[in-house]
C-alpha cells in the first residue's frame, strides 16, 4: 500500500490559510494524490487530487513537490465549517486505504 | 444531482440478529465500494463491485458478511449473527471512470447491543 504520513492534529485561526502537509515517499510515477475530509458523523468528502502539477478548485489548492514525495493542501480562508479530519490518500488498485488523517481545528 | 444514499441511517440491533443495509450509488456510476469505520479510525475497505460483479473482498469481510449488487445499480450489505464488534459506521461510495475519486454516502451507523 502507498502509505501516507500526516500530523495527527493542527490548529488554524479562522480566516487564515490552513496548510495541511502530507508525506507520500513511496508514491509511484503514475499515482495521484487525493485529499478527502470527513466532518463529524458524515461520509468522507472528496476535495481535490493531483499528479505532479499544482491544482486549485473552489474548495482548496494542492501543492505537490517536484519529487512528488510530499504535498500540501491549502484551505485559503479557513472557516469554522472546515473543522474536520483531512485524509491524504494515494489510491492503489482502485481502493482507498485511509490512515488516521489530520484533525483540523479552526479557532474562532 | 443526487449523491450516494444509504438506508437506514441508523440501526440498533441485538447480538445474533441479521441486518441488511442498502446503498444507492450516483446514477451511471459503475463502481460501488463498501467501507467500515470504527470510532477514531479512518474508514477500512471491505469490498467493491464493477457493475454486478464483486471484484475484491477484504479479509475483514468474514463469512458472516455478504454483499450483492444484483442488477448493477443498488447494493446491499448483510451481516448475519451480528456481534458487538460489528458496531461501526458502514459507508458506501461510488465512482465512474476514468477518474478515481469516489463519492461517499452519509453512512449507516450500526449499534449491536
mmCIF file of C-alpha atoms in Angstrom:
data_model
loop_
_atom_site.group_PDB
_atom_site.id
_atom_site.type_symbol
_atom_site.label_atom_id
_atom_site.label_comp_id
_atom_site.label_asym_id
_atom_site.label_seq_id
_atom_site.Cartn_x
_atom_site.Cartn_y
_atom_site.Cartn_z
ATOM 1 C CA UNK A 1 0.000 0.000 0.000
ATOM 2 C CA UNK A 2 1.167 3.502 -0.736
ATOM 3 C CA UNK A 3 1.426 4.843 2.796
ATOM 4 C CA UNK A 4 0.959 8.470 3.625
ATOM 5 C CA UNK A 5 2.045 10.267 6.765
ATOM 6 C CA UNK A 6 0.159 13.198 8.238
ATOM 7 C CA UNK A 7 0.346 15.053 11.549
ATOM 8 C CA UNK A 8 -2.444 13.872 13.864
ATOM 9 C CA UNK A 9 -3.811 17.341 14.540
ATOM 10 C CA UNK A 10 -3.428 21.005 13.630
ATOM 11 C CA UNK A 11 -4.932 24.302 14.704
ATOM 12 C CA UNK A 12 -5.690 27.246 12.445
ATOM 13 C CA UNK A 13 -7.230 30.616 13.210
ATOM 14 C CA UNK A 14 -10.474 31.416 11.452
ATOM 15 C CA UNK A 15 -9.870 33.470 8.304
ATOM 16 C CA UNK A 16 -6.272 32.354 7.961
ATOM 17 C CA UNK A 17 -4.903 29.853 5.460
ATOM 18 C CA UNK A 18 -4.753 26.275 6.684
ATOM 19 C CA UNK A 19 -1.778 24.352 5.316
ATOM 20 C CA UNK A 20 -2.005 20.601 5.799
ATOM 21 C CA UNK A 21 1.135 18.599 4.977
ATOM 22 C CA UNK A 22 1.405 15.019 3.781
ATOM 23 C CA UNK A 23 4.346 12.755 3.060
ATOM 24 C CA UNK A 24 3.951 10.039 0.425
ATOM 25 C CA UNK A 25 7.510 8.974 -0.313
ATOM 26 C CA UNK A 26 6.527 5.589 -1.813
ATOM 27 C CA UNK A 27 4.195 7.029 -4.424
ATOM 28 C CA UNK A 28 4.649 5.619 -7.927
ATOM 29 C CA UNK A 29 5.086 7.738 -11.003
ATOM 30 C CA UNK A 30 1.536 7.365 -12.291
ATOM 31 C CA UNK A 31 -0.305 7.542 -8.958
ATOM 32 C CA UNK A 32 -2.341 10.553 -7.982
ATOM 33 C CA UNK A 33 -2.548 12.157 -4.565
ATOM 34 C CA UNK A 34 -6.116 12.591 -3.334
ATOM 35 C CA UNK A 35 -7.451 14.597 -0.444
ATOM 36 C CA UNK A 36 -10.702 13.932 1.354
ATOM 37 C CA UNK A 37 -12.181 15.345 4.505
ATOM 38 C CA UNK A 38 -14.691 13.982 6.960
ATOM 39 C CA UNK A 39 -16.840 16.221 9.059
ATOM 40 C CA UNK A 40 -18.117 14.619 12.239
ATOM 41 C CA UNK A 41 -20.662 11.842 11.613
ATOM 42 C CA UNK A 42 -20.700 12.368 7.857
ATOM 43 C CA UNK A 43 -19.217 10.385 4.971
ATOM 44 C CA UNK A 44 -15.836 11.458 3.579
ATOM 45 C CA UNK A 45 -15.984 14.291 1.066
ATOM 46 C CA UNK A 46 -13.692 14.489 -1.944
ATOM 47 C CA UNK A 47 -11.683 17.722 -2.048
ATOM 48 C CA UNK A 48 -9.026 17.629 -4.755
ATOM 49 C CA UNK A 49 -6.430 15.462 -6.438
ATOM 50 C CA UNK A 50 -3.240 15.928 -8.422
ATOM 51 C CA UNK A 51 -0.409 14.129 -10.160
ATOM 52 C CA UNK A 52 2.548 16.493 -10.347
ATOM 53 C CA UNK A 53 1.241 19.946 -11.139
ATOM 54 C CA UNK A 54 -0.313 22.219 -8.568
ATOM 55 C CA UNK A 55 -4.083 22.146 -8.637
ATOM 56 C CA UNK A 56 -6.786 24.542 -7.476
ATOM 57 C CA UNK A 57 -10.541 24.269 -7.276
ATOM 58 C CA UNK A 58 -13.305 26.069 -5.436
ATOM 59 C CA UNK A 59 -12.502 24.285 -2.193
ATOM 60 C CA UNK A 60 -8.726 24.197 -1.961
ATOM 61 C CA UNK A 61 -5.303 24.246 -3.568
ATOM 62 C CA UNK A 62 -2.908 21.335 -3.761
ATOM 63 C CA UNK A 63 0.835 21.875 -3.921
ATOM 64 C CA UNK A 64 2.921 18.831 -4.864
ATOM 65 C CA UNK A 65 6.701 18.903 -4.536
ATOM 66 C CA UNK A 66 8.789 18.334 -7.627
ATOM 67 C CA UNK A 67 9.954 14.912 -6.403
ATOM 68 C CA UNK A 68 6.285 14.071 -5.608
ATOM 69 C CA UNK A 69 7.206 12.745 -2.194
ATOM 70 C CA UNK A 70 5.082 15.239 -0.333
ATOM 71 C CA UNK A 71 2.191 17.607 -0.812
ATOM 72 C CA UNK A 72 0.323 20.355 0.991
ATOM 73 C CA UNK A 73 -3.392 21.016 0.978
ATOM 74 C CA UNK A 74 -4.210 24.679 1.370
ATOM 75 C CA UNK A 75 -7.574 25.990 2.537
ATOM 76 C CA UNK A 76 -7.109 29.677 1.730
ATOM 77 C CA UNK A 77 -9.542 31.232 4.226
ATOM 78 C CA UNK A 78 -10.469 28.696 6.863
ATOM 79 C CA UNK A 79 -13.901 28.888 8.476
ATOM 80 C CA UNK A 80 -15.390 27.023 11.416
ATOM 81 C CA UNK A 81 -17.128 24.744 8.914
ATOM 82 C CA UNK A 82 -13.715 23.478 7.798
ATOM 83 C CA UNK A 83 -13.264 21.717 11.137
ATOM 84 C CA UNK A 84 -12.851 18.083 10.084
ATOM 85 C CA UNK A 85 -10.440 15.179 9.691
ATOM 86 C CA UNK A 86 -8.440 15.559 6.487
ATOM 87 C CA UNK A 87 -7.121 12.476 4.728
ATOM 88 C CA UNK A 88 -4.258 12.418 2.253
ATOM 89 C CA UNK A 89 -4.533 9.300 0.113
ATOM 90 C CA UNK A 90 -2.789 7.516 -2.705
ATOM 91 C CA UNK A 91 -5.292 5.248 -4.411
ATOM 92 C CA UNK A 92 -3.723 1.954 -5.428
ATOM 93 C CA UNK A 93 -5.546 -0.924 -7.105
ATOM 94 C CA UNK A 94 -8.730 1.147 -7.061
ATOM 95 C CA UNK A 95 -9.015 1.015 -3.270
ATOM 96 C CA UNK A 96 -8.741 3.840 -0.805
ATOM 97 C CA UNK A 97 -6.575 2.942 2.181
ATOM 98 C CA UNK A 98 -7.322 5.569 4.788
ATOM 99 C CA UNK A 99 -4.875 6.433 7.548
ATOM 100 C CA UNK A 100 -5.905 8.388 10.616
ATOM 101 C CA UNK A 101 -5.655 11.728 8.853
ATOM 102 C CA UNK A 102 -5.136 15.166 10.365
ATOM 103 C CA UNK A 103 -7.763 16.550 12.697
ATOM 104 C CA UNK A 104 -8.007 20.248 11.841
ATOM 105 C CA UNK A 105 -9.367 22.589 14.498
ATOM 106 C CA UNK A 106 -10.406 26.033 13.367
ATOM 107 C CA UNK A 107 -10.120 28.503 16.216
ATOM 108 C CA UNK A 108 -12.579 31.429 16.360
ATOM 109 C CA UNK B 1 -27.931 15.819 -8.912
ATOM 110 C CA UNK B 2 -28.457 13.301 -6.158
ATOM 111 C CA UNK B 3 -25.498 11.871 -4.336
ATOM 112 C CA UNK B 4 -24.951 8.430 -2.870
ATOM 113 C CA UNK B 5 -27.747 7.481 -0.496
ATOM 114 C CA UNK B 6 -27.779 4.864 2.225
ATOM 115 C CA UNK B 7 -30.604 3.340 4.177
ATOM 116 C CA UNK B 8 -31.131 3.155 7.072
ATOM 117 C CA UNK B 9 -29.024 5.906 8.582
ATOM 118 C CA UNK B 10 -29.078 4.274 11.990
ATOM 119 C CA UNK B 11 -29.703 0.698 13.066
ATOM 120 C CA UNK B 12 -29.784 -0.725 16.556
ATOM 121 C CA UNK B 13 -29.941 -4.490 16.795
ATOM 122 C CA UNK B 14 -29.410 -7.195 19.335
ATOM 123 C CA UNK B 15 -26.464 -9.533 19.155
ATOM 124 C CA UNK B 16 -27.213 -12.531 16.994
ATOM 125 C CA UNK B 17 -29.700 -10.794 14.735
ATOM 126 C CA UNK B 18 -29.213 -10.311 10.993
ATOM 127 C CA UNK B 19 -29.141 -6.830 9.471
ATOM 128 C CA UNK B 20 -29.162 -5.566 5.892
ATOM 129 C CA UNK B 21 -28.090 -2.171 4.625
ATOM 130 C CA UNK B 22 -28.791 -0.622 1.261
ATOM 131 C CA UNK B 23 -26.709 1.718 -0.859
ATOM 132 C CA UNK B 24 -27.905 3.604 -3.926
ATOM 133 C CA UNK B 25 -24.940 4.955 -5.887
ATOM 134 C CA UNK B 26 -24.872 8.013 -8.089
ATOM 135 C CA UNK B 27 -26.680 7.220 -11.308
ATOM 136 C CA UNK B 28 -24.409 5.840 -14.034
ATOM 137 C CA UNK B 29 -21.606 5.056 -11.582
ATOM 138 C CA UNK B 30 -20.469 1.554 -12.402
ATOM 139 C CA UNK B 31 -18.164 1.035 -9.426
ATOM 140 C CA UNK B 32 -19.504 0.714 -5.890
ATOM 141 C CA UNK B 33 -17.488 0.320 -2.694
ATOM 142 C CA UNK B 34 -18.225 -0.608 0.910
ATOM 143 C CA UNK B 35 -16.141 0.590 3.858
ATOM 144 C CA UNK B 36 -16.414 0.205 7.623
ATOM 145 C CA UNK B 37 -15.362 2.858 10.101
ATOM 146 C CA UNK B 38 -14.960 2.394 13.842
ATOM 147 C CA UNK B 39 -14.608 5.228 16.316
ATOM 148 C CA UNK B 40 -11.404 7.225 15.941
ATOM 149 C CA UNK B 41 -10.226 5.318 12.886
ATOM 150 C CA UNK B 42 -10.289 6.025 9.181
ATOM 151 C CA UNK B 43 -12.634 4.001 7.001
ATOM 152 C CA UNK B 44 -11.480 0.472 6.109
ATOM 153 C CA UNK B 45 -12.133 -1.081 2.720
ATOM 154 C CA UNK B 46 -14.492 -4.077 2.710
ATOM 155 C CA UNK B 47 -15.409 -4.869 -0.880
ATOM 156 C CA UNK B 48 -16.211 -3.392 -4.251
ATOM 157 C CA UNK B 49 -18.222 -4.039 -7.394
ATOM 158 C CA UNK B 50 -17.921 -3.203 -11.022
ATOM 159 C CA UNK B 51 -21.481 -3.309 -12.265
ATOM 160 C CA UNK B 52 -22.866 -6.535 -10.738
ATOM 161 C CA UNK B 53 -19.515 -8.285 -10.375
ATOM 162 C CA UNK B 54 -17.880 -8.342 -6.952
ATOM 163 C CA UNK B 55 -14.215 -7.806 -7.742
ATOM 164 C CA UNK B 56 -12.492 -7.908 -4.382
ATOM 165 C CA UNK B 57 -13.228 -8.686 -0.759
ATOM 166 C CA UNK B 58 -11.094 -7.646 2.174
ATOM 167 C CA UNK B 59 -10.065 -10.239 4.748
ATOM 168 C CA UNK B 60 -12.081 -8.056 7.136
ATOM 169 C CA UNK B 61 -15.175 -9.392 5.407
ATOM 170 C CA UNK B 62 -15.811 -12.575 7.385
ATOM 171 C CA UNK B 63 -18.215 -15.245 6.206
ATOM 172 C CA UNK B 64 -20.953 -13.529 8.223
ATOM 173 C CA UNK B 65 -20.826 -10.639 5.782
ATOM 174 C CA UNK B 66 -22.211 -10.760 2.273
ATOM 175 C CA UNK B 67 -22.647 -8.039 -0.302
ATOM 176 C CA UNK B 68 -24.608 -8.048 -3.525
ATOM 177 C CA UNK B 69 -25.293 -5.761 -6.416
ATOM 178 C CA UNK B 70 -27.729 -7.836 -8.433
ATOM 179 C CA UNK B 71 -28.569 -5.500 -11.293
ATOM 180 C CA UNK B 72 -25.511 -3.322 -11.207
ATOM 181 C CA UNK B 73 -27.386 -0.468 -9.561
ATOM 182 C CA UNK B 74 -28.061 -0.506 -5.809
ATOM 183 C CA UNK B 75 -26.139 -2.747 -3.444
ATOM 184 C CA UNK B 76 -26.917 -4.478 -0.171
ATOM 185 C CA UNK B 77 -24.605 -5.456 2.650
ATOM 186 C CA UNK B 78 -25.891 -8.141 5.007
ATOM 187 C CA UNK B 79 -24.393 -9.094 8.335
ATOM 188 C CA UNK B 80 -25.568 -12.372 9.818
ATOM 189 C CA UNK B 81 -25.433 -13.240 13.520
ATOM 190 C CA UNK B 82 -24.257 -9.784 14.488
ATOM 191 C CA UNK B 83 -21.645 -9.370 17.191
ATOM 192 C CA UNK B 84 -20.850 -6.352 19.332
ATOM 193 C CA UNK B 85 -17.626 -5.897 17.372
ATOM 194 C CA UNK B 86 -19.706 -5.209 14.270
ATOM 195 C CA UNK B 87 -20.794 -1.885 15.750
ATOM 196 C CA UNK B 88 -19.459 0.711 13.331
ATOM 197 C CA UNK B 89 -20.344 3.145 10.580
ATOM 198 C CA UNK B 90 -20.813 1.382 7.246
ATOM 199 C CA UNK B 91 -20.016 3.639 4.320
ATOM 200 C CA UNK B 92 -20.796 3.223 0.663
ATOM 201 C CA UNK B 93 -19.071 5.050 -2.190
ATOM 202 C CA UNK B 94 -19.338 5.065 -5.960
ATOM 203 C CA UNK B 95 -17.376 6.278 -8.928
ATOM 204 C CA UNK B 96 -17.205 6.131 -12.682
ATOM 205 C CA UNK B 97 -14.159 6.028 -14.898
ATOM 206 C CA UNK B 98 -11.669 7.256 -15.827
ATOM 207 C CA UNK B 99 -11.123 9.339 -12.706
ATOM 208 C CA UNK B 100 -10.570 7.512 -9.441
ATOM 209 C CA UNK B 101 -12.288 9.811 -6.963
ATOM 210 C CA UNK B 102 -15.015 8.082 -5.027
ATOM 211 C CA UNK B 103 -18.135 9.815 -3.750
ATOM 212 C CA UNK B 104 -19.353 8.703 -0.354
ATOM 213 C CA UNK B 105 -22.789 8.377 1.131
ATOM 214 C CA UNK B 106 -23.722 9.522 4.641
ATOM 215 C CA UNK B 107 -23.219 6.050 6.100
ATOM 216 C CA UNK B 108 -25.285 3.652 8.200
ATOM 217 C CA UNK B 109 -24.417 3.624 11.868
ATOM 218 C CA UNK B 110 -24.883 0.157 13.353
ATOM 219 C CA UNK B 111 -25.082 -0.425 17.086
ATOM 220 C CA UNK B 112 -25.154 -4.016 18.306
ATOM 221 C CA UNK B 113 -26.355 -4.373 21.887
#
